[in-house]
PDB file of C-alpha atoms and ligand atoms in Angstrom:
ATOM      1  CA  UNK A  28     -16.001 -15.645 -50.056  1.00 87.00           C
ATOM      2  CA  UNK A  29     -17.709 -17.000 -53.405  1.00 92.00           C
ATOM      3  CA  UNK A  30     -21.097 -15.919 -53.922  1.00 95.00           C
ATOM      4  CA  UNK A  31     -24.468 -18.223 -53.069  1.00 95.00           C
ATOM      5  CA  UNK A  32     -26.766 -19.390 -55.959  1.00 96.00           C
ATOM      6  CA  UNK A  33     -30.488 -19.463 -54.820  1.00 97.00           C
ATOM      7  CA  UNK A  34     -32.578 -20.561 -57.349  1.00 97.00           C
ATOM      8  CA  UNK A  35     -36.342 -19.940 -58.222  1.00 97.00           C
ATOM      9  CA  UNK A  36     -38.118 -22.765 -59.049  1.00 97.00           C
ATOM     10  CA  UNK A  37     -42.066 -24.148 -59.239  1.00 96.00           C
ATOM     11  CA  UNK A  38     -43.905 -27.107 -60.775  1.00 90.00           C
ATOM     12  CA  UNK A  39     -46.585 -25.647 -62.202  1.00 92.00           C
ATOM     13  CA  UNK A  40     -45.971 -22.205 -64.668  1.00 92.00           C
ATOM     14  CA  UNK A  41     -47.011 -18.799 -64.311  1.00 93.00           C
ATOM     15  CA  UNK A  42     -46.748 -19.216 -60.139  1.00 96.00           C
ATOM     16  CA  UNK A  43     -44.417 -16.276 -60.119  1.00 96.00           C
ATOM     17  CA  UNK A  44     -41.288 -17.361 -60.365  1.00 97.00           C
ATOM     18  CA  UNK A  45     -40.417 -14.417 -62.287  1.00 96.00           C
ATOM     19  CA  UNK A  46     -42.427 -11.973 -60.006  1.00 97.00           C
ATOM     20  CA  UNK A  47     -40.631 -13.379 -56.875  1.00 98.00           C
ATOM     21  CA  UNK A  48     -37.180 -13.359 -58.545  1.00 98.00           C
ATOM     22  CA  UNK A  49     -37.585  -9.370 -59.480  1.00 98.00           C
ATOM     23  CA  UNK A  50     -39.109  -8.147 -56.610  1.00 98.00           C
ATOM     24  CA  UNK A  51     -36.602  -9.993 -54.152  1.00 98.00           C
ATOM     25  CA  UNK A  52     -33.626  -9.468 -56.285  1.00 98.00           C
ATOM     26  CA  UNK A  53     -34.419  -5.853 -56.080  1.00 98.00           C
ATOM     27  CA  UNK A  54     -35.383  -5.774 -52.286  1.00 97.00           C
ATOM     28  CA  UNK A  55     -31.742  -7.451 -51.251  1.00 97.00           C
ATOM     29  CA  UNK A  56     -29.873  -4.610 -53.393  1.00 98.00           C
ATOM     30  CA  UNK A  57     -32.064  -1.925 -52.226  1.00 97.00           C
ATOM     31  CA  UNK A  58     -31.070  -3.690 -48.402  1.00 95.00           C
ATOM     32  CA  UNK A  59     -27.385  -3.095 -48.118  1.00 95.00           C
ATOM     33  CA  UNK A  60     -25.482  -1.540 -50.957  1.00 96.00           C
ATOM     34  CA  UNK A  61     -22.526  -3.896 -50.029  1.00 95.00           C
ATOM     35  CA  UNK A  62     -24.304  -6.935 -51.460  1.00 96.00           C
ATOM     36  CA  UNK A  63     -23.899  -7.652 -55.210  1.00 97.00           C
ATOM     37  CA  UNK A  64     -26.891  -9.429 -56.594  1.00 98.00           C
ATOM     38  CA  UNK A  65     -26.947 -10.803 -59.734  1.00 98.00           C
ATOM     39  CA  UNK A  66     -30.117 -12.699 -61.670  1.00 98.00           C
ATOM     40  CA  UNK A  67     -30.192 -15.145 -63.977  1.00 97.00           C
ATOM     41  CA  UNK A  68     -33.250 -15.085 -66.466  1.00 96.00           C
ATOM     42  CA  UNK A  69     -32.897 -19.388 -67.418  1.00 93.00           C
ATOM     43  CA  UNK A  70     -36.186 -18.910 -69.549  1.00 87.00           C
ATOM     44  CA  UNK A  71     -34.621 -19.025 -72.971  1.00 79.00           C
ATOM     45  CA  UNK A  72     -37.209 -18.288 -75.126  1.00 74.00           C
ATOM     46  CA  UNK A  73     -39.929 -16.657 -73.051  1.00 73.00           C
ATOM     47  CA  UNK A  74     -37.654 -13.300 -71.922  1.00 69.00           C
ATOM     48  CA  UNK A  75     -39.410 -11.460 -69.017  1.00 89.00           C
ATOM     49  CA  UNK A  76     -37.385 -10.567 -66.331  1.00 95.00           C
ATOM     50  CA  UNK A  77     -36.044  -8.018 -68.150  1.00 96.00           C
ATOM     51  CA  UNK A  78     -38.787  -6.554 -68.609  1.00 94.00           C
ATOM     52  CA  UNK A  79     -40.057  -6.443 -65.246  1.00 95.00           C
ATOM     53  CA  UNK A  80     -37.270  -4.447 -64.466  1.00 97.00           C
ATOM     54  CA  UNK A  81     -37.293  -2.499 -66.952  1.00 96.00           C
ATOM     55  CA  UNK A  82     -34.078  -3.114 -68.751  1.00 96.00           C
ATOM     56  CA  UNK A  83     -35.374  -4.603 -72.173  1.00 94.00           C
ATOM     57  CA  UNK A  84     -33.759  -1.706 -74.014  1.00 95.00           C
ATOM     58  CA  UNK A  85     -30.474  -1.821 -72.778  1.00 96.00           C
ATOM     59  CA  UNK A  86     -29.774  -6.015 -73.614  1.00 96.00           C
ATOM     60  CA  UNK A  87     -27.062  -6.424 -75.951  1.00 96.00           C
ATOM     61  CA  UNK A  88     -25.733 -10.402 -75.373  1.00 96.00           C
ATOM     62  CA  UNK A  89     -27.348 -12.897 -73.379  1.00 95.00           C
ATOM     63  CA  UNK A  90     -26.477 -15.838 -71.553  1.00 94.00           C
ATOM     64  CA  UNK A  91     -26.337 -18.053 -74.565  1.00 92.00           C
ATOM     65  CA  UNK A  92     -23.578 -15.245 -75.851  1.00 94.00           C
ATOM     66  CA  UNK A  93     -21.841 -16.061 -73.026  1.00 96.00           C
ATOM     67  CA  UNK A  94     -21.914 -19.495 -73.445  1.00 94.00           C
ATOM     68  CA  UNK A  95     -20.394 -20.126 -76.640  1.00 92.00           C
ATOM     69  CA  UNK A  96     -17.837 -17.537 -75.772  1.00 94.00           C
ATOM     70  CA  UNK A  97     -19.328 -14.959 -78.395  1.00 95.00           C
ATOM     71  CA  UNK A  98     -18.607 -12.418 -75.589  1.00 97.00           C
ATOM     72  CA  UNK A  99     -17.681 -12.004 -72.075  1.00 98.00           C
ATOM     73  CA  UNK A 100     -19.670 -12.539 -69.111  1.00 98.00           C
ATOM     74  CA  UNK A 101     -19.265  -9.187 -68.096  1.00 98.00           C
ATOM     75  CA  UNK A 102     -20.221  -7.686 -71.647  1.00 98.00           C
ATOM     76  CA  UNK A 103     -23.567  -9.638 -71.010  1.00 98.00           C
ATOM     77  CA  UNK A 104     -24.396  -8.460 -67.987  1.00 98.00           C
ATOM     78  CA  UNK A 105     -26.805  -5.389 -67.720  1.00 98.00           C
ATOM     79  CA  UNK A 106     -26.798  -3.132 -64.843  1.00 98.00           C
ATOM     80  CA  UNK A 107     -29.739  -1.890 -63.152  1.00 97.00           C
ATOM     81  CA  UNK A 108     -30.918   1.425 -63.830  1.00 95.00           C
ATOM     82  CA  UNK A 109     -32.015   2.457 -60.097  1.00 96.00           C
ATOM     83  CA  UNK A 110     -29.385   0.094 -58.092  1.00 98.00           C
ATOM     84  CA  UNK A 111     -25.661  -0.062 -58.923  1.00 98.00           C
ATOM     85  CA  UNK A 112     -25.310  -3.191 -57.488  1.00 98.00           C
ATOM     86  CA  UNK A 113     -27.926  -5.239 -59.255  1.00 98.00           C
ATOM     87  CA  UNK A 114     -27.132  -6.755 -62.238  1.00 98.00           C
ATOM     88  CA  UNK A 115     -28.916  -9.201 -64.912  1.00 98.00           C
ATOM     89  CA  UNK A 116     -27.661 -12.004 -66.969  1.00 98.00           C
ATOM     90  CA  UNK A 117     -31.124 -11.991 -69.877  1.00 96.00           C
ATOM     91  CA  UNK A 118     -31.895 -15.093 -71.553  1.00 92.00           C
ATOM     92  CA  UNK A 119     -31.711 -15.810 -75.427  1.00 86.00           C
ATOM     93  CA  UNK A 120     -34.368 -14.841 -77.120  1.00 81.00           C
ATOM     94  CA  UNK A 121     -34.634 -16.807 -79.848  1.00 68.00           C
ATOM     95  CA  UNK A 122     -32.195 -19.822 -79.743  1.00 63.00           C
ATOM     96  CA  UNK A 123     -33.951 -23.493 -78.930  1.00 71.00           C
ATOM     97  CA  UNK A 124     -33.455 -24.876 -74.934  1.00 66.00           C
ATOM     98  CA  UNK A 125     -30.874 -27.569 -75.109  1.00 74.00           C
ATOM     99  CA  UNK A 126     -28.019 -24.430 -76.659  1.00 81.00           C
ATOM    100  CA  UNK A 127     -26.494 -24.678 -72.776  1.00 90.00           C
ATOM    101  CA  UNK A 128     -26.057 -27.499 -70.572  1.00 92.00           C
ATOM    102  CA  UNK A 129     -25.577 -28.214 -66.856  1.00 94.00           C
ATOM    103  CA  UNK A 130     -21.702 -28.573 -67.029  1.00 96.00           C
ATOM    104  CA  UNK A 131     -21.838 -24.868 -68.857  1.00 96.00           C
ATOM    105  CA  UNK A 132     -23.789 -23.324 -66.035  1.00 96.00           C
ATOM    106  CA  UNK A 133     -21.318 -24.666 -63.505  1.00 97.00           C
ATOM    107  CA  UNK A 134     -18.537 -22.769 -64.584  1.00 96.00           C
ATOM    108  CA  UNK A 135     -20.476 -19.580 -65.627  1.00 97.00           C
ATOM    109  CA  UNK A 136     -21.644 -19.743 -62.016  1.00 97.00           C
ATOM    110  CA  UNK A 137     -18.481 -20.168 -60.550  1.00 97.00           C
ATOM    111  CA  UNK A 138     -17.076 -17.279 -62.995  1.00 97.00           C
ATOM    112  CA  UNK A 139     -20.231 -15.290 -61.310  1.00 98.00           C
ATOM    113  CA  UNK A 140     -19.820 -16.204 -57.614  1.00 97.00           C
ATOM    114  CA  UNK A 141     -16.341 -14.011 -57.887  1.00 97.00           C
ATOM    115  CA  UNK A 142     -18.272 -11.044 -58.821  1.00 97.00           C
ATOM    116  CA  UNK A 143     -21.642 -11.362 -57.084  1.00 98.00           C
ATOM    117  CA  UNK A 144     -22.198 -12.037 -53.484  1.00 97.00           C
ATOM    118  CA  UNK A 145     -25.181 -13.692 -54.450  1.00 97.00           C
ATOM    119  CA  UNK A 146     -27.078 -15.178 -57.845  1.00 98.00           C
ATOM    120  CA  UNK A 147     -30.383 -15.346 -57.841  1.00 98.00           C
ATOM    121  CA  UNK A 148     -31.857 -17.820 -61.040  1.00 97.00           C
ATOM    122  CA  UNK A 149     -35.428 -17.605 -62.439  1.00 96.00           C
ATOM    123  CA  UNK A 150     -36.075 -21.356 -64.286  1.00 94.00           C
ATOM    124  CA  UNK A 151     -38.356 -22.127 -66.407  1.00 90.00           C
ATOM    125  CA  UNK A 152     -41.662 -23.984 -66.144  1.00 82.00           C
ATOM    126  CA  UNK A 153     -41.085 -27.752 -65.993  1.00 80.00           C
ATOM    127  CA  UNK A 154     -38.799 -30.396 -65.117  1.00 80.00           C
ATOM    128  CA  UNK A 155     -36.971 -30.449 -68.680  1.00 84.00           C
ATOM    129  CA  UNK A 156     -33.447 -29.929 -69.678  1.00 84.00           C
ATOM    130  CA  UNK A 157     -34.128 -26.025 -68.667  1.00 87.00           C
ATOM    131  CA  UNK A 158     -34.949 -26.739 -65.194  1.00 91.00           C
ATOM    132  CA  UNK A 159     -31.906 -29.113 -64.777  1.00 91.00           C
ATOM    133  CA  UNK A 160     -29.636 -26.569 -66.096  1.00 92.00           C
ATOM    134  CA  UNK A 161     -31.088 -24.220 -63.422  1.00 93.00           C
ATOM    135  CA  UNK A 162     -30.291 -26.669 -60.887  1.00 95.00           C
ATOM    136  CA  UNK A 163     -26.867 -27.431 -61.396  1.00 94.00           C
ATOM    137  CA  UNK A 164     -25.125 -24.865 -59.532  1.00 94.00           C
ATOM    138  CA  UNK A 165     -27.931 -24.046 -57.115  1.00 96.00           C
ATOM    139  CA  UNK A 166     -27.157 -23.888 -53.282  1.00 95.00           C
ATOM    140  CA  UNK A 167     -30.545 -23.135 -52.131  1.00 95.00           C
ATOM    141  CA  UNK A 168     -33.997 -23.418 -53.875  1.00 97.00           C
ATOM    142  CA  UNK A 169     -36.798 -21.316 -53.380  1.00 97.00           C
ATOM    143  CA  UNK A 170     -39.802 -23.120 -54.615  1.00 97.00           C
ATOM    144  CA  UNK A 171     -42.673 -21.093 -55.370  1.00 98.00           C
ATOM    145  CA  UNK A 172     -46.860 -22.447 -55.435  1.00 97.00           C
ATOM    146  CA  UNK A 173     -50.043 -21.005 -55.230  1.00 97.00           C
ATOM    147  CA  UNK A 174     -52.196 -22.264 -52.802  1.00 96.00           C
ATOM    148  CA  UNK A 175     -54.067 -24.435 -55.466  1.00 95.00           C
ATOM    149  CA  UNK A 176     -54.082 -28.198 -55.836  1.00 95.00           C
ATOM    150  CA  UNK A 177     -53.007 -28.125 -59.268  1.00 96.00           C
ATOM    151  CA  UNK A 178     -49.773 -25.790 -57.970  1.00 97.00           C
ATOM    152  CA  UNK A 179     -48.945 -27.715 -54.798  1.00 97.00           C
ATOM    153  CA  UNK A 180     -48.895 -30.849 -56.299  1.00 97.00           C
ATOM    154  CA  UNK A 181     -46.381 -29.872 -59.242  1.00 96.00           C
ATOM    155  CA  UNK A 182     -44.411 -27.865 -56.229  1.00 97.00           C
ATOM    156  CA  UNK A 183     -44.182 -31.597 -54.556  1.00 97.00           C
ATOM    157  CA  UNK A 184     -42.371 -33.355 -57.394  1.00 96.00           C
ATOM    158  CA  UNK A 185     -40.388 -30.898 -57.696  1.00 96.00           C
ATOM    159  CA  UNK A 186     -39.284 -31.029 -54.524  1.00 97.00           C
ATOM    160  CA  UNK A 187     -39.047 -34.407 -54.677  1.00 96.00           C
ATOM    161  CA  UNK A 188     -36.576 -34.266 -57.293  1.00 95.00           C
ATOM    162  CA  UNK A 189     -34.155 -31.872 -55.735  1.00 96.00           C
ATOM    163  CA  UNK A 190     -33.860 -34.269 -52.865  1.00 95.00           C
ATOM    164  CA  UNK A 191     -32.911 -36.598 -55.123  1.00 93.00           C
ATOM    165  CA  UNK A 192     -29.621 -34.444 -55.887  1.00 92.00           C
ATOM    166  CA  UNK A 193     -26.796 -35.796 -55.271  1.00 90.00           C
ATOM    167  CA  UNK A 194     -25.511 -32.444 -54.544  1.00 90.00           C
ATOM    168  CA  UNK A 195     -27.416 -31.042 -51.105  1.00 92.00           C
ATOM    169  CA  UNK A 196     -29.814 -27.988 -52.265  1.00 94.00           C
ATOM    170  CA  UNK A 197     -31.972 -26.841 -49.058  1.00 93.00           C
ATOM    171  CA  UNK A 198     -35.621 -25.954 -49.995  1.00 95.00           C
ATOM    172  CA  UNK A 199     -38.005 -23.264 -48.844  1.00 95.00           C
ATOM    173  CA  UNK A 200     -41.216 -22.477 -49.745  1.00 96.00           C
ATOM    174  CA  UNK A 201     -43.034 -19.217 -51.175  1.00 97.00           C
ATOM    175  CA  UNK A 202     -46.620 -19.124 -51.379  1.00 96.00           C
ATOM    176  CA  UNK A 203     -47.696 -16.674 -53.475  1.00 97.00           C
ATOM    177  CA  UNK A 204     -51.311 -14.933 -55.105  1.00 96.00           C
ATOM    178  CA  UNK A 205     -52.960 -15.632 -51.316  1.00 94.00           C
ATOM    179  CA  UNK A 206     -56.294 -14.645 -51.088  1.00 92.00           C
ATOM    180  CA  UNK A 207     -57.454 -14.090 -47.433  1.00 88.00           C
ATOM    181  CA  UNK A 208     -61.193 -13.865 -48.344  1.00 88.00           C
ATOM    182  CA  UNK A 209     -60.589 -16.785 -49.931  1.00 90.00           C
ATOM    183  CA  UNK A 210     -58.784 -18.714 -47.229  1.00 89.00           C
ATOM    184  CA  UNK A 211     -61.768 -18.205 -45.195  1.00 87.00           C
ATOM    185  CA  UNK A 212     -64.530 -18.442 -47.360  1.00 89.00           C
ATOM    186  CA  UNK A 213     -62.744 -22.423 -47.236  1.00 89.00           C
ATOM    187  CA  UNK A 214     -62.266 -21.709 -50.922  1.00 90.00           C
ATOM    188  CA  UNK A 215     -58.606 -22.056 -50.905  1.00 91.00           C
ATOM    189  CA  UNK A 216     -56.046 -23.927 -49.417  1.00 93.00           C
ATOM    190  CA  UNK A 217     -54.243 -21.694 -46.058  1.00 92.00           C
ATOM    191  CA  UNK A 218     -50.676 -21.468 -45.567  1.00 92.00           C
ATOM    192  CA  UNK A 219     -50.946 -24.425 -43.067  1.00 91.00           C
ATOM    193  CA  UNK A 220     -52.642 -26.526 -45.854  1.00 93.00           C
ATOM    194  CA  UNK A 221     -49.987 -25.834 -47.920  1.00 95.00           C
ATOM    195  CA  UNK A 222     -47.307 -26.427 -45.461  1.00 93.00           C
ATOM    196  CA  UNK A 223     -48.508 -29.479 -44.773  1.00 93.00           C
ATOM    197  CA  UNK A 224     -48.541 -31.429 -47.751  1.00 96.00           C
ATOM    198  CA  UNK A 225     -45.110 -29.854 -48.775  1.00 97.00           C
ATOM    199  CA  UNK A 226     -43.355 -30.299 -45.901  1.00 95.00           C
ATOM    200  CA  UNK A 227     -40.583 -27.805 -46.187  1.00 95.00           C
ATOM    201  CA  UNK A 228     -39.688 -24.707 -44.263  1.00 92.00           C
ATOM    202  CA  UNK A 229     -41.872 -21.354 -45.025  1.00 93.00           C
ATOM    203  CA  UNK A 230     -39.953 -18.555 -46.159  1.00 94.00           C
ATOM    204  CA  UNK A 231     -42.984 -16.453 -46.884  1.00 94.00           C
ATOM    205  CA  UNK A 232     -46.238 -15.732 -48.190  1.00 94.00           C
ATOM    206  CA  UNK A 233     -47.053 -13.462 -50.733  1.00 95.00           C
ATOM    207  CA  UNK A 234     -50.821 -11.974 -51.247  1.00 94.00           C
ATOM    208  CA  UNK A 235     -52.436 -11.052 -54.076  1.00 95.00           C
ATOM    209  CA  UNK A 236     -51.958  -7.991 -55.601  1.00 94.00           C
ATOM    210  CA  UNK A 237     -53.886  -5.970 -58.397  1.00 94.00           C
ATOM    211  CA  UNK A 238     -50.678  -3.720 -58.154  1.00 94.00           C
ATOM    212  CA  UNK A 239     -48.411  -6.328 -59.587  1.00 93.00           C
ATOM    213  CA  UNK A 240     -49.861  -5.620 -63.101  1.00 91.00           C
ATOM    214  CA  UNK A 241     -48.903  -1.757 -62.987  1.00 91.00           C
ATOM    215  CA  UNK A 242     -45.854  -2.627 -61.761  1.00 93.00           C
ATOM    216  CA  UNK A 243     -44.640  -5.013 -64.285  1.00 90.00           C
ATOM    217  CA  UNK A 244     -46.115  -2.601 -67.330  1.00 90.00           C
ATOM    218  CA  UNK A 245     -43.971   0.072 -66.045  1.00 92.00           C
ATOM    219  CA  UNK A 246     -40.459  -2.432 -65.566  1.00 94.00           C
ATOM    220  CA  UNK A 247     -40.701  -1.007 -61.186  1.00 95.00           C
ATOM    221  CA  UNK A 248     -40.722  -3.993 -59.550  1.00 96.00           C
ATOM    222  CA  UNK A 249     -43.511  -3.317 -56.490  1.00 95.00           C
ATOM    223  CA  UNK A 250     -40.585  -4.343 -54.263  1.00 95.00           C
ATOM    224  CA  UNK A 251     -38.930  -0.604 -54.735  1.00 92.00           C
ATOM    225  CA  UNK A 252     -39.789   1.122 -51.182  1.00 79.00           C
ATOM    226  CA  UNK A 253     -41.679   3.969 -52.990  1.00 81.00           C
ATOM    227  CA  UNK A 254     -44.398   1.328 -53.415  1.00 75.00           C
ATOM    228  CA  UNK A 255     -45.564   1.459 -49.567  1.00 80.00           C
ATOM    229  CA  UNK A 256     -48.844   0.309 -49.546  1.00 84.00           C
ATOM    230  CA  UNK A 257     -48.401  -2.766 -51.711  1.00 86.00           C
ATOM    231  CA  UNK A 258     -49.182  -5.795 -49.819  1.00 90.00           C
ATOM    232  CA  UNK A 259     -47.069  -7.687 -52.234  1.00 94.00           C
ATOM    233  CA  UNK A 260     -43.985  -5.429 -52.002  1.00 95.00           C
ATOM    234  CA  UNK A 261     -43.971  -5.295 -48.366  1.00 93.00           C
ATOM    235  CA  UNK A 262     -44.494  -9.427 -48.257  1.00 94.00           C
ATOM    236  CA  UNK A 263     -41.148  -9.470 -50.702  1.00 96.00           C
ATOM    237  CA  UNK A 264     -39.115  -6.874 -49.071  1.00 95.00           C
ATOM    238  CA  UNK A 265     -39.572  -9.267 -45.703  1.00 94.00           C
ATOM    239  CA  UNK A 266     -38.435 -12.229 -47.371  1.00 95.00           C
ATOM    240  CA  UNK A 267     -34.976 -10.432 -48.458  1.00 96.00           C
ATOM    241  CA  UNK A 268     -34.741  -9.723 -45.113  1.00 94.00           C
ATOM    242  CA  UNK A 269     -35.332 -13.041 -43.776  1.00 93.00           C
ATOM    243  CA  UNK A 270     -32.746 -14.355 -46.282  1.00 93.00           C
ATOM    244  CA  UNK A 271     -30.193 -12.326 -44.576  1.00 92.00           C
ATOM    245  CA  UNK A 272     -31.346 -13.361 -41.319  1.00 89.00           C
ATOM    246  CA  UNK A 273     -33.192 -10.806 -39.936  1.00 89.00           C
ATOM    247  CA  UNK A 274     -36.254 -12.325 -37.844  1.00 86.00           C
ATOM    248  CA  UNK A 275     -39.220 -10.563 -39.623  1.00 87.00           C
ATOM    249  CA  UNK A 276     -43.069 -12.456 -38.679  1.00 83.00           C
ATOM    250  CA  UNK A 277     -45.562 -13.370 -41.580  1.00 83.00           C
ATOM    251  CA  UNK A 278     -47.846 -10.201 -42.873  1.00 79.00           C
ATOM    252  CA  UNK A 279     -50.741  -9.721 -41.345  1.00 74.00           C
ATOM    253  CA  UNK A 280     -52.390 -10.638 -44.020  1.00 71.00           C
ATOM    254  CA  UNK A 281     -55.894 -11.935 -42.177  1.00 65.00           C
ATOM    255  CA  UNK A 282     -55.664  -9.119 -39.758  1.00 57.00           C
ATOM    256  CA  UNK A 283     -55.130 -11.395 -37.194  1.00 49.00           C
ATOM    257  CA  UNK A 284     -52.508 -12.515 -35.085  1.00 43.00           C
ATOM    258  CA  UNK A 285     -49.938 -14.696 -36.911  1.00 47.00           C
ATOM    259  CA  UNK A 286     -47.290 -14.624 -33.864  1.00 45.00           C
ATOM    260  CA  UNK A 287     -47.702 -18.253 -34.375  1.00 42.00           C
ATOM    261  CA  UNK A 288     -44.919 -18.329 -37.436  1.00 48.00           C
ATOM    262  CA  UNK A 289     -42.594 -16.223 -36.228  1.00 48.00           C
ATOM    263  CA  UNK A 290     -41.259 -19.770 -33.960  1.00 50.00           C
ATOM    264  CA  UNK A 291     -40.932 -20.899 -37.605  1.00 51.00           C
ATOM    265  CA  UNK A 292     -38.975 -17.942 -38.739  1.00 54.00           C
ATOM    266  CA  UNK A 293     -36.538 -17.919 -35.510  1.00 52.00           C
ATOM    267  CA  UNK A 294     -34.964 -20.989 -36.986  1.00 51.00           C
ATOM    268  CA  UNK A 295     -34.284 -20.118 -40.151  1.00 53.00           C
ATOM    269  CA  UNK A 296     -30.684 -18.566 -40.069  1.00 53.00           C
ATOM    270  CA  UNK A 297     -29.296 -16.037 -42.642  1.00 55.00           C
ATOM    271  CA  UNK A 298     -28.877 -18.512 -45.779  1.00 57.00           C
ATOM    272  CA  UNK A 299     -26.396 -15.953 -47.138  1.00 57.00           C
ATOM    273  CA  UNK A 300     -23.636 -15.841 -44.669  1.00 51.00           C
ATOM    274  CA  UNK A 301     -21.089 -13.042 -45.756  1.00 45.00           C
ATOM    275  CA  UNK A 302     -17.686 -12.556 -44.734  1.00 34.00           C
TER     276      UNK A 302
HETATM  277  P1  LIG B 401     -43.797 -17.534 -63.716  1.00 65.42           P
HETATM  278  O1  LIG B 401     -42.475 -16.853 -63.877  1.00 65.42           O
HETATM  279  O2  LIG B 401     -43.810 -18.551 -62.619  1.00 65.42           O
HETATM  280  O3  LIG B 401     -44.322 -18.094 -64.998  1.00 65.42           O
HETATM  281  P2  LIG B 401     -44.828 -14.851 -63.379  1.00 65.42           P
HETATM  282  O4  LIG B 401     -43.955 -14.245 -62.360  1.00 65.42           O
HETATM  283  O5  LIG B 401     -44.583 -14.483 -64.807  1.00 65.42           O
HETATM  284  O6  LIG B 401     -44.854 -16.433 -63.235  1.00 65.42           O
HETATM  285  O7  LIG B 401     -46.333 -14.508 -62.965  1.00 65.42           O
HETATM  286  C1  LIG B 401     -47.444 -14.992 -63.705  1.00 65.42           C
HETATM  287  C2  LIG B 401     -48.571 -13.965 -63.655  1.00 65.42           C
HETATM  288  O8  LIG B 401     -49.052 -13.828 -62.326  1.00 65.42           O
HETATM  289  C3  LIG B 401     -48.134 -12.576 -64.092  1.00 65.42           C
HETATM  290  O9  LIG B 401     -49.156 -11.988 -64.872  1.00 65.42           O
HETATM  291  C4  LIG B 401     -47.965 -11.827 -62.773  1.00 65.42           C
HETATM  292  O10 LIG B 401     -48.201 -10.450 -62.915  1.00 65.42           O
HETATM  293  C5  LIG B 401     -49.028 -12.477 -61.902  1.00 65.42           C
HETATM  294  N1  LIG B 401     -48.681 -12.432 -60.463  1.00 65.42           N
HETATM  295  C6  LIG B 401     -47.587 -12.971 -59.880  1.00 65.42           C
HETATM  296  N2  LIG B 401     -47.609 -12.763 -58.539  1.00 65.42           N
HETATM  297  C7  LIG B 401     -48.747 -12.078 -58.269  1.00 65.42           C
HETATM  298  C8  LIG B 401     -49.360 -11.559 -57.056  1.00 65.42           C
HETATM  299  N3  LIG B 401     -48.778 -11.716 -55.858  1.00 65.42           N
HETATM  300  N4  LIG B 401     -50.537 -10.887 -57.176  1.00 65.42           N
HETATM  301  C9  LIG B 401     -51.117 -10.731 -58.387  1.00 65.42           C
HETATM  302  N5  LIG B 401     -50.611 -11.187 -59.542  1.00 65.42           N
HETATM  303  C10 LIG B 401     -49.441 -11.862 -59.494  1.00 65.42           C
HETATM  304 MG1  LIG B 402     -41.240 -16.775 -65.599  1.00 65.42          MG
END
């Protein structure tokens, strides 16, 4: 069966799109050694999921390579260090945004989808030609806010415009950087809040976590199970399993009871069906 294309999108930058893309990419492998996930960093320009992971060293082509055939897709590619079956497309460097376009992604997806069971795509900030070429070959989106105004609001036209597809992409949300203190104190917006306004299914929530900056200095994404007490990498390792379909409730992230999403969670079935 041909692999699924989730993509990683926001309104707003510096959300964690990246972040989310990593740490999930690298929970699903870490999951079942029988799923093949490959990411996609779309940021030409602004490189950095390579070096979340750690792989900035080993690049050799890049995605633009690719697409003006100055290699193969499988010469670009870079294999994890820690799971064999993770793999990373890297963006270009150093060449300007419109070098690929939507058509182009297409078929390097479809030439992907025979070798990965699933492709997971970090965009770019905005709603320019990058994010569109992000978008063409997505089956799912993943759209990822804080819970500020500023975030939710650029999170809502986004949505907005993937509806307007023609092409039927389901969106869920990730909230991400929560601050429980905060939630209380009334001095940011809860999960409901968000929920609310957006309007889309939750697929998780994130919290804030000082550990995130270690994590990315040393290319470990917190996601790696040696990282046990990171709020964060727990929060990510349970979305990878909800994407598979495993029914896993929200973190207790208030230290209270939040029974009250798993009813939520029950209907979300495995997005990646494989066979
Ligand atoms: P984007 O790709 O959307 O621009 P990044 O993933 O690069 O965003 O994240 C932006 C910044 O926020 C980075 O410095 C990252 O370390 C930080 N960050 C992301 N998620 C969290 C979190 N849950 N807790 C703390 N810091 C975070
Ligand atoms: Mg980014």
């Amino acid at each position: 069966m041909p692999g699924k294309t989730i993509l990683f999108t926001s309104g707003k930058g510096g959300v964690g799109k990246t972040t989310s893309t990593a740490n999930i990419a690298v929970a699903l492998a870490a999951q079942d050694p029988n799923i093949n996930v490959c990411m996609i960093d779309m940021d030409i320009g602004l490189r950095n999921l390579d070096i979340q992971l750690g792989l900035e060293n080993r690049i050799v082509y890049n995605l633009v390579d690719v697409v003006e055939g100055a290699c193969k897709t499988k010469q670009a590619l870079v294999k994890d260090k820690r799971l064999p079956n993770l793999a990373l497309l890297p963006a270009a460097q150093t060449r300007d945004k419109s070098a690929v376009t939507p058509e182009q992604m297409v078929s390097l997806i479809d030439e992907l989808r025979e070798m990965f069971d699933l492709i997971l795509i970090d965009s770019p900030a905005g709603i320019e030609q990058g994010f569109h070429n992000s978008v063409a070959a997505a089956d799912e989106a993943i759209i990822i806010t804080t819970a500020e105004m500023s975030a939710v609001r650029d999170a809502d036209r986004v949505i907005g415009l993937l509806e307007a597809y023609p092409r039927k992409i389901n969106c869920w949300l990730l909230i991400n950087r929560l601050r429980a203190s905060m939630v209380k104190s009334n001095d940011m917006m809860s999960v409901d809040d968000v929920m609310e306004i957006l309007g889309i299914k939750l697929l998780g929530v994130i919290p804030e976590d000082e550990k995130i900056i270690v994590s990315t200095n040393k290319g470990e994404p917190l996601s790696l199970a040696v990282n046990k007490t990171s709020g964060a990498g727990q929060a990510f390792r349970n979305v990878a399993l909800r994407l598979t379909g495993v029914e896993v409730p929200l973190m207790d992230i208030f230290g209270e009871n939040q029974n009250i999403f798993v009813k939520q969670f029950k209907k979300l079935k495995s997005l990646i069906k494989f066979g």
